């Protein structure tokens, strides 16, 4: 078992497809999507980082970490989600 980490847009297509399938199980949508199944799902401005638990080429779990810098009261903060 391995933990792999990629910027979302650099995640290999065969792994990204599996991630989309996992996301569809967790958050099913009644809408029909015209987006390619291997397309990134997050706004690239949020610098999505995909962390995947992979065993023998199968994605067992996936986590996408989004980040954004915000300015409040003249100070900069890094927000991670």
CSV table of N, CA and C in Angstrom, one decimal:
chain,number,residue,atom,x,y,z
A,1,UNK,N,0.8,-1.2,0.0
A,1,UNK,CA,0.0,0.0,0.0
A,1,UNK,C,0.9,1.2,0.0
A,2,UNK,N,0.5,2.2,-0.8
A,2,UNK,CA,1.3,3.5,-0.9
A,2,UNK,C,0.4,4.7,-0.7
A,3,UNK,N,0.9,5.8,-0.2
A,3,UNK,CA,0.3,7.0,-0.2
A,3,UNK,C,1.0,7.9,-1.3
A,4,UNK,N,0.2,8.3,-2.3
A,4,UNK,CA,0.7,9.1,-3.4
A,4,UNK,C,0.2,10.5,-3.3
A,5,UNK,N,0.9,11.4,-3.7
A,5,UNK,CA,0.5,12.8,-3.7
A,5,UNK,C,0.9,13.5,-5.0
A,6,UNK,N,-0.1,14.2,-5.6
A,6,UNK,CA,0.0,14.9,-6.8
A,6,UNK,C,-0.7,16.2,-6.8
A,7,UNK,N,-0.3,17.2,-7.5
A,7,UNK,CA,-1.2,18.3,-7.8
A,7,UNK,C,-2.3,17.7,-8.6
A,8,UNK,N,-3.5,18.1,-8.4
A,8,UNK,CA,-4.7,17.4,-9.0
A,8,UNK,C,-4.5,17.3,-10.5
A,9,UNK,N,-4.1,18.4,-11.2
A,9,UNK,CA,-4.0,18.3,-12.6
A,9,UNK,C,-2.9,17.4,-13.1
A,10,UNK,N,-2.0,17.0,-12.2
A,10,UNK,CA,-0.9,16.1,-12.6
A,10,UNK,C,-1.1,14.6,-12.2
A,11,UNK,N,-2.3,14.4,-11.5
A,11,UNK,CA,-2.6,13.0,-11.1
A,11,UNK,C,-2.8,12.2,-12.4
A,12,UNK,N,-2.2,11.0,-12.5
A,12,UNK,CA,-2.3,10.2,-13.7
A,12,UNK,C,-3.8,9.9,-13.9
A,13,UNK,N,-4.2,9.9,-15.2
A,13,UNK,CA,-5.6,9.8,-15.6
A,13,UNK,C,-6.2,8.5,-15.0
A,14,UNK,N,-5.5,7.4,-15.0
A,14,UNK,CA,-6.2,6.1,-14.5
A,14,UNK,C,-6.5,6.2,-13.0
A,15,UNK,N,-5.7,7.0,-12.3
A,15,UNK,CA,-6.0,7.2,-10.9
A,15,UNK,C,-7.1,8.2,-10.7
A,16,UNK,N,-7.1,9.3,-11.5
A,16,UNK,CA,-8.1,10.3,-11.4
A,16,UNK,C,-9.5,9.8,-11.7
A,17,UNK,N,-9.6,8.9,-12.7
A,17,UNK,CA,-10.9,8.3,-13.0
A,17,UNK,C,-11.4,7.5,-11.7
A,18,UNK,N,-10.5,6.8,-11.1
A,18,UNK,CA,-10.9,6.0,-9.9
A,18,UNK,C,-11.4,7.0,-8.8
A,19,UNK,N,-10.7,8.1,-8.6
A,19,UNK,CA,-11.0,9.1,-7.6
A,19,UNK,C,-12.4,9.6,-7.9
A,20,UNK,N,-12.7,9.9,-9.2
A,20,UNK,CA,-14.1,10.4,-9.5
A,20,UNK,C,-15.1,9.4,-9.2
A,21,UNK,N,-14.8,8.1,-9.4
A,21,UNK,CA,-15.8,7.1,-9.0
A,21,UNK,C,-16.0,7.0,-7.5
A,22,UNK,N,-15.0,7.2,-6.7
A,22,UNK,CA,-15.1,7.2,-5.3
A,22,UNK,C,-16.0,8.5,-4.9
A,23,UNK,N,-15.7,9.6,-5.5
A,23,UNK,CA,-16.4,10.8,-5.2
A,23,UNK,C,-17.9,10.7,-5.5
A,24,UNK,N,-18.2,10.0,-6.6
A,24,UNK,CA,-19.6,9.8,-7.0
A,24,UNK,C,-20.3,8.9,-6.0
A,25,UNK,N,-19.6,7.9,-5.4
A,25,UNK,CA,-20.2,7.1,-4.4
A,25,UNK,C,-20.6,7.9,-3.2
A,26,UNK,N,-19.6,8.7,-2.8
A,26,UNK,CA,-19.8,9.5,-1.6
A,26,UNK,C,-20.8,10.7,-1.7
A,27,UNK,N,-20.8,11.3,-2.9
A,27,UNK,CA,-21.7,12.5,-3.2
A,27,UNK,C,-22.3,12.3,-4.5
A,28,UNK,N,-23.3,11.4,-4.6
A,28,UNK,CA,-24.0,11.1,-5.9
A,28,UNK,C,-24.7,12.3,-6.4
A,29,UNK,N,-24.8,12.5,-7.7
A,29,UNK,CA,-25.4,13.6,-8.3
A,29,UNK,C,-26.5,13.1,-9.3
A,30,UNK,N,-27.6,13.7,-9.3
A,30,UNK,CA,-28.7,13.4,-10.2
A,30,UNK,C,-28.4,14.0,-11.6
A,31,UNK,N,-27.5,15.0,-11.6
A,31,UNK,CA,-27.2,15.7,-12.9
A,31,UNK,C,-26.3,14.9,-13.7
A,32,UNK,N,-26.5,14.9,-15.0
A,32,UNK,CA,-25.6,14.3,-16.0
A,32,UNK,C,-24.5,15.2,-16.3
A,33,UNK,N,-23.3,14.8,-16.1
A,33,UNK,CA,-22.1,15.6,-16.4
A,33,UNK,C,-21.6,15.4,-17.8
A,34,UNK,N,-21.2,16.5,-18.4
A,34,UNK,CA,-20.6,16.5,-19.7
A,34,UNK,C,-19.1,16.7,-19.6
A,35,UNK,N,-18.6,16.7,-18.4
A,35,UNK,CA,-17.2,16.9,-18.1
A,35,UNK,C,-16.5,15.5,-18.3
A,36,UNK,N,-15.3,15.5,-19.0
A,36,UNK,CA,-14.6,14.2,-19.2
A,36,UNK,C,-14.3,13.6,-17.8
A,37,UNK,N,-14.4,12.3,-17.7
A,37,UNK,CA,-14.3,11.6,-16.5
A,37,UNK,C,-13.0,11.7,-15.8
A,38,UNK,N,-11.9,12.1,-16.6
A,38,UNK,CA,-10.6,12.2,-16.0
A,38,UNK,C,-10.2,13.7,-15.8
A,39,UNK,N,-11.2,14.6,-15.9
A,39,UNK,CA,-10.9,16.0,-15.8
A,39,UNK,C,-10.8,16.4,-14.3
A,40,UNK,N,-9.9,17.3,-13.9
A,40,UNK,CA,-9.9,17.8,-12.6
A,40,UNK,C,-11.2,18.3,-12.1
A,41,UNK,N,-11.5,18.2,-10.8
A,41,UNK,CA,-12.8,18.6,-10.3
A,41,UNK,C,-12.8,20.0,-9.5
A,42,UNK,N,-11.6,20.4,-9.2
A,42,UNK,CA,-11.5,21.7,-8.4
A,42,UNK,C,-11.0,22.8,-9.2
A,43,UNK,N,-11.3,24.0,-8.7
A,43,UNK,CA,-10.8,25.3,-9.3
A,43,UNK,C,-9.3,25.3,-9.1
A,44,UNK,N,-8.6,25.4,-10.2
A,44,UNK,CA,-7.1,25.4,-10.1
A,44,UNK,C,-6.5,26.5,-9.3
A,45,UNK,N,-7.3,27.6,-9.1
A,45,UNK,CA,-6.8,28.7,-8.3
A,45,UNK,C,-6.7,28.3,-6.8
A,46,UNK,N,-7.3,27.2,-6.4
A,46,UNK,CA,-7.3,26.7,-5.1
A,46,UNK,C,-6.1,25.7,-4.9
A,47,UNK,N,-5.3,25.6,-5.9
A,47,UNK,CA,-4.1,24.7,-5.9
A,47,UNK,C,-4.4,23.3,-5.3
A,48,UNK,N,-5.3,22.6,-5.8
A,48,UNK,CA,-5.7,21.3,-5.3
A,48,UNK,C,-4.6,20.3,-5.3
A,49,UNK,N,-4.4,19.7,-4.1
A,49,UNK,CA,-3.4,18.6,-4.0
A,49,UNK,C,-4.2,17.3,-3.7
A,50,UNK,N,-4.0,16.3,-4.5
A,50,UNK,CA,-4.6,15.0,-4.3
A,50,UNK,C,-3.7,14.1,-3.6
A,51,UNK,N,-4.2,13.5,-2.5
A,51,UNK,CA,-3.5,12.5,-1.8
A,51,UNK,C,-4.3,11.2,-1.9
A,52,UNK,N,-3.6,10.1,-2.4
A,52,UNK,CA,-4.3,8.9,-2.7
A,52,UNK,C,-3.7,7.7,-1.9
A,53,UNK,N,-4.5,6.8,-1.4
A,53,UNK,CA,-4.1,5.6,-0.8
A,53,UNK,C,-4.3,4.5,-1.9
A,54,UNK,N,-3.2,4.0,-2.4
A,54,UNK,CA,-3.2,3.1,-3.6
A,54,UNK,C,-2.6,1.7,-3.2
A,55,UNK,N,-3.3,0.7,-3.7
A,55,UNK,CA,-2.8,-0.7,-3.5
A,55,UNK,C,-2.9,-1.4,-4.9
A,56,UNK,N,-1.8,-1.8,-5.4
A,56,UNK,CA,-1.8,-2.5,-6.7
A,56,UNK,C,-2.5,-1.8,-7.8
A,57,UNK,N,-2.4,-0.5,-7.9
A,57,UNK,CA,-3.0,0.3,-8.9
A,57,UNK,C,-4.5,0.7,-8.7
A,58,UNK,N,-5.0,0.3,-7.5
A,58,UNK,CA,-6.4,0.6,-7.2
A,58,UNK,C,-6.4,1.7,-6.1
A,59,UNK,N,-7.2,2.7,-6.3
A,59,UNK,CA,-7.3,3.8,-5.3
A,59,UNK,C,-8.3,3.3,-4.2
A,60,UNK,N,-7.8,3.2,-3.0
A,60,UNK,CA,-8.7,2.8,-1.9
A,60,UNK,C,-9.3,4.0,-1.2
A,61,UNK,N,-8.6,5.1,-1.2
A,61,UNK,CA,-9.1,6.3,-0.5
A,61,UNK,C,-8.5,7.5,-1.2
A,62,UNK,N,-9.2,8.7,-1.1
A,62,UNK,CA,-8.7,9.9,-1.8
A,62,UNK,C,-9.0,11.1,-0.9
A,63,UNK,N,-8.1,12.0,-0.9
A,63,UNK,CA,-8.3,13.3,-0.1
A,63,UNK,C,-7.8,14.4,-1.0
A,64,UNK,N,-8.6,15.4,-1.2
A,64,UNK,CA,-8.1,16.6,-2.0
A,64,UNK,C,-8.0,17.7,-1.0
A,65,UNK,N,-6.8,18.3,-1.0
A,65,UNK,CA,-6.5,19.5,-0.1
A,65,UNK,C,-6.5,20.7,-0.9
A,66,UNK,N,-7.3,21.7,-0.6
A,66,UNK,CA,-7.4,23.0,-1.3
A,66,UNK,C,-6.8,24.0,-0.4
A,67,UNK,N,-6.1,25.0,-1.1
A,67,UNK,CA,-5.5,26.1,-0.3
A,67,UNK,C,-5.7,27.4,-1.0
A,68,UNK,N,-5.7,28.4,-0.2
A,68,UNK,CA,-5.9,29.8,-0.7
A,68,UNK,C,-5.2,30.8,0.3
A,69,UNK,N,-4.6,31.8,-0.2
A,69,UNK,CA,-4.1,32.8,0.6
A,69,UNK,C,-5.2,33.9,0.8
A,70,UNK,N,-5.4,34.4,2.0
A,70,UNK,CA,-6.3,35.5,2.2
A,70,UNK,C,-5.7,36.6,3.0
A,71,UNK,N,-6.2,37.8,2.8
A,71,UNK,CA,-5.6,38.9,3.5
A,71,UNK,C,-6.8,39.5,4.4
A,72,UNK,N,-6.4,39.7,5.7
A,72,UNK,CA,-7.4,40.2,6.6
A,72,UNK,C,-6.7,41.2,7.5
A,73,UNK,N,-7.2,42.4,7.6
A,73,UNK,CA,-6.6,43.4,8.5
A,73,UNK,C,-5.2,43.6,8.2
A,74,UNK,N,-4.8,43.6,6.9
A,74,UNK,CA,-3.5,43.8,6.5
A,74,UNK,C,-2.5,42.6,6.7
A,75,UNK,N,-3.0,41.5,7.2
A,75,UNK,CA,-2.1,40.3,7.4
A,75,UNK,C,-2.5,39.2,6.4
A,76,UNK,N,-1.5,38.5,6.0
A,76,UNK,CA,-1.8,37.4,5.1
A,76,UNK,C,-1.9,36.1,5.8
A,77,UNK,N,-2.8,35.2,5.4
A,77,UNK,CA,-3.1,33.9,6.1
A,77,UNK,C,-3.2,32.9,5.0
A,78,UNK,N,-2.7,31.7,5.3
A,78,UNK,CA,-2.9,30.5,4.4
A,78,UNK,C,-4.1,29.7,4.9
A,79,UNK,N,-5.1,29.6,4.1
A,79,UNK,CA,-6.2,28.8,4.5
A,79,UNK,C,-6.2,27.4,3.7
A,80,UNK,N,-6.3,26.4,4.5
A,80,UNK,CA,-6.3,25.0,3.9
A,80,UNK,C,-7.6,24.3,4.3
A,81,UNK,N,-8.0,23.6,3.4
A,81,UNK,CA,-9.3,22.9,3.6
A,81,UNK,C,-9.1,21.4,3.2
